[in-house]
Amino acid sequence: MKKIGLIGEDPNDTTSLKNLLLQKHPSGLQFKQLIKNKKGYQLDNAKIPSALKIEYDEYKPQHVIFIRDADSLPTNIIKIQKIKDWFNKLNEVIDGKGILLINIYELEALILADIDTFNLHYNTTIRYAKNVMYQQKPKEFLIQKTWKTKKRYSESHCPDLFMHLKFDTIIKKAAFFNEFYSHFVSTLKIKK
Amino acid sequence: MSISNLYIKEIFVDNFKSLKNSKIQFKDGLNIIIGKNGAGKSNMLNFIYKYAANNPLRSYRLRGSNTNFSVVLLYNQNGKKYELSITIERTKRTEQAAIRDSNFSFEATISKKNNNKIELDNVRFDLSELQPRRRTSTNEEILKIFNIYRDIETRYISYNLPESENWLTKPARITIDTEGIVSIGEEYSDYGFLLNLEIDIELDYLENIPKKIMNNETLLKNHIVELLNNTNKLSELNEVLRKYTIIQDSRINPNINVYSNDQITIIENLTLEFLIEDDWMPWSYLSDGTKRLFYVISETLTSHTGIILMEEPELGIHPHQLYSLIDFLKEQSLNKQIIISTHSPLLLDALSPLDLDRVIIAKNNKRSIFNPLTKIQIKKAQKYMAEVGDLSYYWLHSDLES
């Protein structure tokens, strides 16, 4: 059993990613959120490295996945680099065992990558043919699209929804997730 | 981001308890008021609920006092912003029980914020009819926005659970006659969710019961139980309860009594019950913290838009569950204006560095004063958040409130 630590901006994000990865790897992986109840900006503060070190030493995960939202498109190099710098700093604390997932804009980009599953769950008929790498504010997009429907999208639905999203469709349509997943399987030395 | 299209931007109130020449400014979405005990936080929330939110005509109840106030509302429609200012002013003191219109002046002005600001002459309204005395297209526009404001749902979630008897504490009864006229057995005004749930049930009932079922008592009872437990409101509530509390489900007690004839249907023994650890249990078996979570969540869900006034949501709530509750409230604040008073550092920590203008500090200096953070305080708070830890550190260990 490989133990994987999770650090993210929101429990919805970490649980959603866990649920998505468990779809593809239902056995052999054990996940634990290492730092709870911290939002994105709170992950930047000075106490985090010390807290992470304590949790890492105690749980002893093989690897730790760090999930951050870019809140911008891939063209915002400065923002992306800032997140990479944050990751590099924390990665030192955990002996370089970190794997970084930067969601382009937000986690919801992955939902747009498999809009058919979303439509099924929300009884909607949203058509989405764009490249998710270039979608600004995907969360707001989904909220607006379901504003007048019986079931409105809420980010708290993500953990359940991510149990049903089609993994292979997401890999095909969300380049940033494909890149992360390739890195994930090669680092963990597991089969795709 | 905000989808809410009407919110209170500013309130001025004079002569209401500790509120004397007190002004407070709000943002759309989430607003957090902090301040020591006795600073006037509850007085302000109380005032807004009783007099300023929804319907300034409630000021009629201010008889015998000399409270004056004004409310500035911001209303977004099709990308345009309208600012509506309403002033209720007692022009003549009276101790009469019945207040005549002439004792108040009600004035409304409107300005279109995104165009060149148009300040219109104050328009006098007839308070009893709420019609402008001069009918112009602008006056009609004011009236339209005013009516939206008047109809907006406002809930007041106090630190105590409502004391009145309701579906939770005592079985309720609904009487529906063939005309569709409904009588509600108890007073529910302080439990908006239950009141709205009941109205939904009645509408569903009236629209959906086939005649052949009406003639069979067992079928009718089963049908009503199914109807009661399948309302959209209850489904929505249950989905949220599962996420944020230990309540797995809630339902209307299946052992209702139904009496029906050609003229009238009476449904008795209506109570809500709760599934916890796979056992159904009544309200009285819930812990105080779970009751409070249910109260805060259900009242916040009373309607899809509106104004929620909330006193110390942290009371009796476990810190991890409070974090989740805060997430829920932040999400709800996308389409509601939520004004919270709190003593909880965790609630303050829920704000991002970009949301610091949502904090209001209440102080009592012979009268209640409500100030937003200054630019210097915001800068210092951001520094604390980045370099030391959370915003609460600044609150607890520095001079945020001084």
GROMACS .gro file of C-alpha atoms in nm, chain B residues 144-375:
model
  232
  336LYS     CA    1  -4.061   4.883  -0.876
  337ILE     CA    2  -3.726   4.858  -0.697
  338PHE     CA    3  -3.891   4.940  -0.368
  339ASN     CA    4  -4.135   4.655  -0.417
  340ILE     CA    5  -3.850   4.414  -0.490
  341TYR     CA    6  -3.689   4.531  -0.168
  342ARG     CA    7  -4.012   4.493   0.022
  343ASP     CA    8  -4.059   4.136  -0.101
  344ILE     CA    9  -3.706   4.017  -0.035
  345GLU     CA   10  -3.683   3.734   0.219
  346THR     CA   11  -3.498   3.829   0.536
  347ARG     CA   12  -3.410   3.579   0.807
  348TYR     CA   13  -3.273   3.655   1.151
  349ILE     CA   14  -3.073   3.370   1.301
  350SER     CA   15  -3.024   3.458   1.663
  351TYR     CA   16  -2.792   3.294   1.914
  352ASN     CA   17  -3.091   3.122   2.072
  353LEU     CA   18  -3.308   2.866   1.901
  354PRO     CA   19  -3.659   2.999   1.836
  355GLU     CA   20  -3.878   2.963   2.140
  356SER     CA   21  -4.211   2.931   1.966
  357GLU     CA   22  -4.361   2.588   1.919
  358ASN     CA   23  -4.316   2.449   1.573
  359TRP     CA   24  -4.285   2.125   1.380
  360LEU     CA   25  -3.972   2.041   1.572
  361THR     CA   26  -4.093   2.080   1.926
  362LYS     CA   27  -4.463   2.004   1.891
  363PRO     CA   28  -4.671   1.814   1.631
  364ALA     CA   29  -4.832   2.051   1.384
  365ARG     CA   30  -5.160   2.047   1.196
  366ILE     CA   31  -5.252   2.174   0.850
  367THR     CA   32  -5.612   2.235   0.748
  368ILE     CA   33  -5.693   2.267   0.379
  369ASP     CA   34  -6.043   2.334   0.255
  370THR     CA   35  -6.179   2.276  -0.093
  371GLU     CA   36  -6.126   2.640  -0.184
  372GLY     CA   37  -5.757   2.588  -0.125
  373ILE     CA   38  -5.763   2.804   0.183
  374VAL     CA   39  -5.512   2.685   0.432
  375SER     CA   40  -5.488   2.746   0.800
  376ILE     CA   41  -5.165   2.696   0.983
  377GLY     CA   42  -5.206   2.574   1.335
  378GLU     CA   43  -4.912   2.742   1.503
  379GLU     CA   44  -4.701   3.054   1.479
  380TYR     CA   45  -4.393   2.986   1.265
  381SER     CA   46  -4.269   3.332   1.183
  382ASP     CA   47  -3.935   3.277   1.355
  383TYR     CA   48  -3.873   2.955   1.163
  384GLY     CA   49  -3.889   3.062   0.800
  385PHE     CA   50  -3.773   2.733   0.658
  386LEU     CA   51  -4.057   2.541   0.818
  387LEU     CA   52  -4.309   2.803   0.717
  388ASN     CA   53  -4.196   2.789   0.354
  389LEU     CA   54  -4.183   2.411   0.363
  390GLU     CA   55  -4.541   2.408   0.481
  391ILE     CA   56  -4.650   2.644   0.204
  392ASP     CA   57  -4.479   2.421  -0.055
  393ILE     CA   58  -4.649   2.116   0.089
  394GLU     CA   59  -4.986   2.282   0.069
  395LEU     CA   60  -4.935   2.391  -0.291
  396ASP     CA   61  -4.818   2.043  -0.389
  397TYR     CA   62  -5.106   1.891  -0.202
  398LEU     CA   63  -5.366   2.102  -0.370
  399GLU     CA   64  -5.225   2.044  -0.715
  400ASN     CA   65  -5.135   1.680  -0.698
  401ILE     CA   66  -5.388   1.465  -0.521
  402PRO     CA   67  -5.594   1.256  -0.762
  403LYS     CA   68  -5.962   1.217  -0.668
  404LYS     CA   69  -5.957   0.837  -0.640
  405ILE     CA   70  -5.687   0.863  -0.372
  406MET     CA   71  -5.889   1.124  -0.182
  407ASN     CA   72  -6.161   0.864  -0.129
  408ASN     CA   73  -5.936   0.604   0.032
  409GLU     CA   74  -5.799   0.689   0.375
  410THR     CA   75  -5.494   0.458   0.367
  411LEU     CA   76  -5.397   0.556   0.013
  412LEU     CA   77  -5.442   0.922   0.102
  413LYS     CA   78  -5.223   0.898   0.410
  414ASN     CA   79  -4.945   0.717   0.219
  415HIS     CA   80  -4.972   0.963  -0.066
  416ILE     CA   81  -4.944   1.261   0.165
  417VAL     CA   82  -4.642   1.116   0.348
  418GLU     CA   83  -4.470   1.059   0.013
  419LEU     CA   84  -4.562   1.408  -0.102
  420LEU     CA   85  -4.434   1.564   0.219
  421ASN     CA   86  -4.102   1.388   0.198
  422ASN     CA   87  -4.042   1.467  -0.167
  423THR     CA   88  -4.062   1.844  -0.162
  424ASN     CA   89  -3.768   2.014  -0.332
  425LYS     CA   90  -3.701   2.212  -0.016
  426LEU     CA   91  -3.660   1.906   0.203
  427SER     CA   92  -3.442   1.732  -0.059
  428GLU     CA   93  -3.218   2.036  -0.083
  429LEU     CA   94  -3.196   2.063   0.295
  430ASN     CA   95  -3.110   1.694   0.332
  431GLU     CA   96  -2.833   1.720   0.076
  432VAL     CA   97  -2.673   2.005   0.272
  433LEU     CA   98  -2.729   1.840   0.613
  434ARG     CA   99  -2.547   1.529   0.493
  435LYS     CA  100  -2.248   1.740   0.391
  436TYR     CA  101  -2.218   1.962   0.695
  437THR     CA  102  -2.369   1.778   0.992
  438ILE     CA  103  -2.401   1.429   1.136
  439ILE     CA  104  -2.765   1.424   1.023
  440GLN     CA  105  -2.788   1.169   0.742
  441ASP     CA  106  -3.144   1.252   0.650
  442SER     CA  107  -3.457   1.424   0.776
  443ARG     CA  108  -3.819   1.341   0.702
  444ILE     CA  109  -4.174   1.409   0.805
  445ASN     CA  110  -4.287   1.158   1.063
  446PRO     CA  111  -4.471   0.881   0.870
  447ASN     CA  112  -4.730   0.839   1.147
  448ILE     CA  113  -4.941   1.135   1.047
  449ASN     CA  114  -5.318   1.139   1.085
  450VAL     CA  115  -5.534   1.244   0.793
  451TYR     CA  116  -5.902   1.331   0.809
  452SER     CA  117  -6.069   1.417   0.483
  453ASN     CA  118  -6.419   1.476   0.349
  454ASP     CA  119  -6.565   1.676   0.062
  455GLN     CA  120  -6.512   2.007   0.234
  456ILE     CA  121  -6.193   1.978   0.430
  457THR     CA  122  -5.867   1.787   0.479
  458ILE     CA  123  -5.690   1.794   0.813
  459ILE     CA  124  -5.336   1.661   0.843
  460GLU     CA  125  -5.221   1.614   1.202
  461ASN     CA  126  -4.915   1.497   1.394
  462LEU     CA  127  -4.666   1.660   1.155
  463THR     CA  128  -4.315   1.659   1.296
  464LEU     CA  129  -3.968   1.641   1.148
  465GLU     CA  130  -3.745   1.355   1.251
  466PHE     CA  131  -3.378   1.293   1.189
  467LEU     CA  132  -3.161   1.000   1.084
  468ILE     CA  133  -2.839   0.986   1.286
  469GLU     CA  134  -2.615   0.680   1.299
  470ASP     CA  135  -2.890   0.493   1.107
  471ASP     CA  136  -3.155   0.558   1.376
  472TRP     CA  137  -3.454   0.790   1.331
  473MET     CA  138  -3.494   1.023   1.624
  474PRO     CA  139  -3.700   1.327   1.726
  475TRP     CA  140  -3.570   1.682   1.759
  476SER     CA  141  -3.546   1.648   2.139
  477TYR     CA  142  -3.280   1.372   2.100
  478LEU     CA  143  -3.043   1.593   1.899
  479SER     CA  144  -2.745   1.751   2.074
  480ASP     CA  145  -2.754   2.129   2.125
  481GLY     CA  146  -2.477   2.174   1.867
  482THR     CA  147  -2.660   1.966   1.607
  483LYS     CA  148  -2.982   2.158   1.671
  484ARG     CA  149  -2.794   2.481   1.621
  485LEU     CA  150  -2.633   2.358   1.297
  486PHE     CA  151  -2.975   2.252   1.170
  487TYR     CA  152  -3.118   2.591   1.264
  488VAL     CA  153  -2.842   2.790   1.092
  489ILE     CA  154  -2.844   2.575   0.777
  490SER     CA  155  -3.219   2.544   0.736
  491GLU     CA  156  -3.284   2.914   0.793
  492THR     CA  157  -3.009   3.011   0.550
  493LEU     CA  158  -3.174   2.786   0.292
  494THR     CA  159  -3.518   2.939   0.345
  495SER     CA  160  -3.499   3.110   0.007
  496HIS     CA  161  -3.255   3.131  -0.283
  497THR     CA  162  -3.191   3.501  -0.243
  498GLY     CA  163  -3.242   3.754   0.033
  499ILE     CA  164  -3.079   3.889   0.345
  500ILE     CA  165  -2.956   3.669   0.628
  501LEU     CA  166  -2.873   3.827   0.965
  502MET     CA  167  -2.684   3.593   1.192
  503GLU     CA  168  -2.564   3.619   1.551
  504GLU     CA  169  -2.257   3.419   1.648
  505PRO     CA  170  -2.297   3.112   1.427
  506GLU     CA  171  -2.000   2.958   1.609
  507LEU     CA  172  -2.193   2.892   1.931
  508GLY     CA  173  -2.178   2.526   2.028
  509ILE     CA  174  -2.016   2.419   1.702
  510HIS     CA  175  -1.704   2.200   1.683
  511PRO     CA  176  -1.418   2.388   1.510
  512HIS     CA  177  -1.395   2.146   1.216
  513GLN     CA  178  -1.770   2.164   1.163
  514LEU     CA  179  -1.749   2.540   1.196
  515TYR     CA  180  -1.496   2.547   0.911
  516SER     CA  181  -1.742   2.350   0.699
  517LEU     CA  182  -2.029   2.575   0.806
  518ILE     CA  183  -1.826   2.879   0.703
  519ASP     CA  184  -1.771   2.722   0.359
  520PHE     CA  185  -2.146   2.671   0.335
  521LEU     CA  186  -2.215   3.033   0.432
  522LYS     CA  187  -1.956   3.164   0.185
  523GLU     CA  188  -2.119   2.962  -0.088
  524GLN     CA  189  -2.463   3.089   0.010
  525SER     CA  190  -2.332   3.445   0.010
  526LEU     CA  191  -2.295   3.427  -0.369
  527ASN     CA  192  -2.666   3.492  -0.401
  528LYS     CA  193  -2.757   3.632  -0.059
  529GLN     CA  194  -2.637   3.916   0.156
  530ILE     CA  195  -2.521   3.754   0.479
  531ILE     CA  196  -2.441   3.977   0.777
  532ILE     CA  197  -2.279   3.794   1.068
  533SER     CA  198  -2.178   3.912   1.413
  534THR     CA  199  -1.909   3.699   1.571
  535HIS     CA  200  -1.649   3.654   1.841
  536SER     CA  201  -1.487   3.362   1.656
  537PRO     CA  202  -1.132   3.393   1.523
  538LEU     CA  203  -1.208   3.104   1.285
  539LEU     CA  204  -1.476   3.306   1.111
  540LEU     CA  205  -1.239   3.592   1.055
  541ASP     CA  206  -0.982   3.351   0.917
  542ALA     CA  207  -1.229   3.245   0.651
  543LEU     CA  208  -1.169   3.574   0.473
  544SER     CA  209  -0.910   3.602   0.199
  545PRO     CA  210  -0.675   3.902   0.181
  546LEU     CA  211  -0.901   4.045  -0.088
  547ASP     CA  212  -1.208   4.026   0.136
  548LEU     CA  213  -1.085   4.238   0.425
  549ASP     CA  214  -1.324   4.516   0.332
  550ARG     CA  215  -1.599   4.282   0.450
  551VAL     CA  216  -1.496   4.323   0.815
  552ILE     CA  217  -1.676   4.583   1.025
  553ILE     CA  218  -1.554   4.678   1.371
  554ALA     CA  219  -1.820   4.777   1.623
  555LYS     CA  220  -1.732   4.996   1.921
  556ASN     CA  221  -1.928   5.163   2.193
  557ASN     CA  222  -1.819   5.514   2.268
  558LYS     CA  223  -2.133   5.643   2.439
  559ARG     CA  224  -2.303   5.531   2.117
  560SER     CA  225  -2.243   5.245   1.877
  561ILE     CA  226  -1.995   5.311   1.599
  562PHE     CA  227  -1.936   5.078   1.306
  563ASN     CA  228  -1.620   5.121   1.102
  564PRO     CA  229  -1.474   4.923   0.814
  565LEU     CA  230  -1.102   4.850   0.828
  566THR     CA  231  -0.889   5.147   0.728
  567LYS     CA  232  -0.636   5.119   0.444
   0.00000   0.00000   0.00000
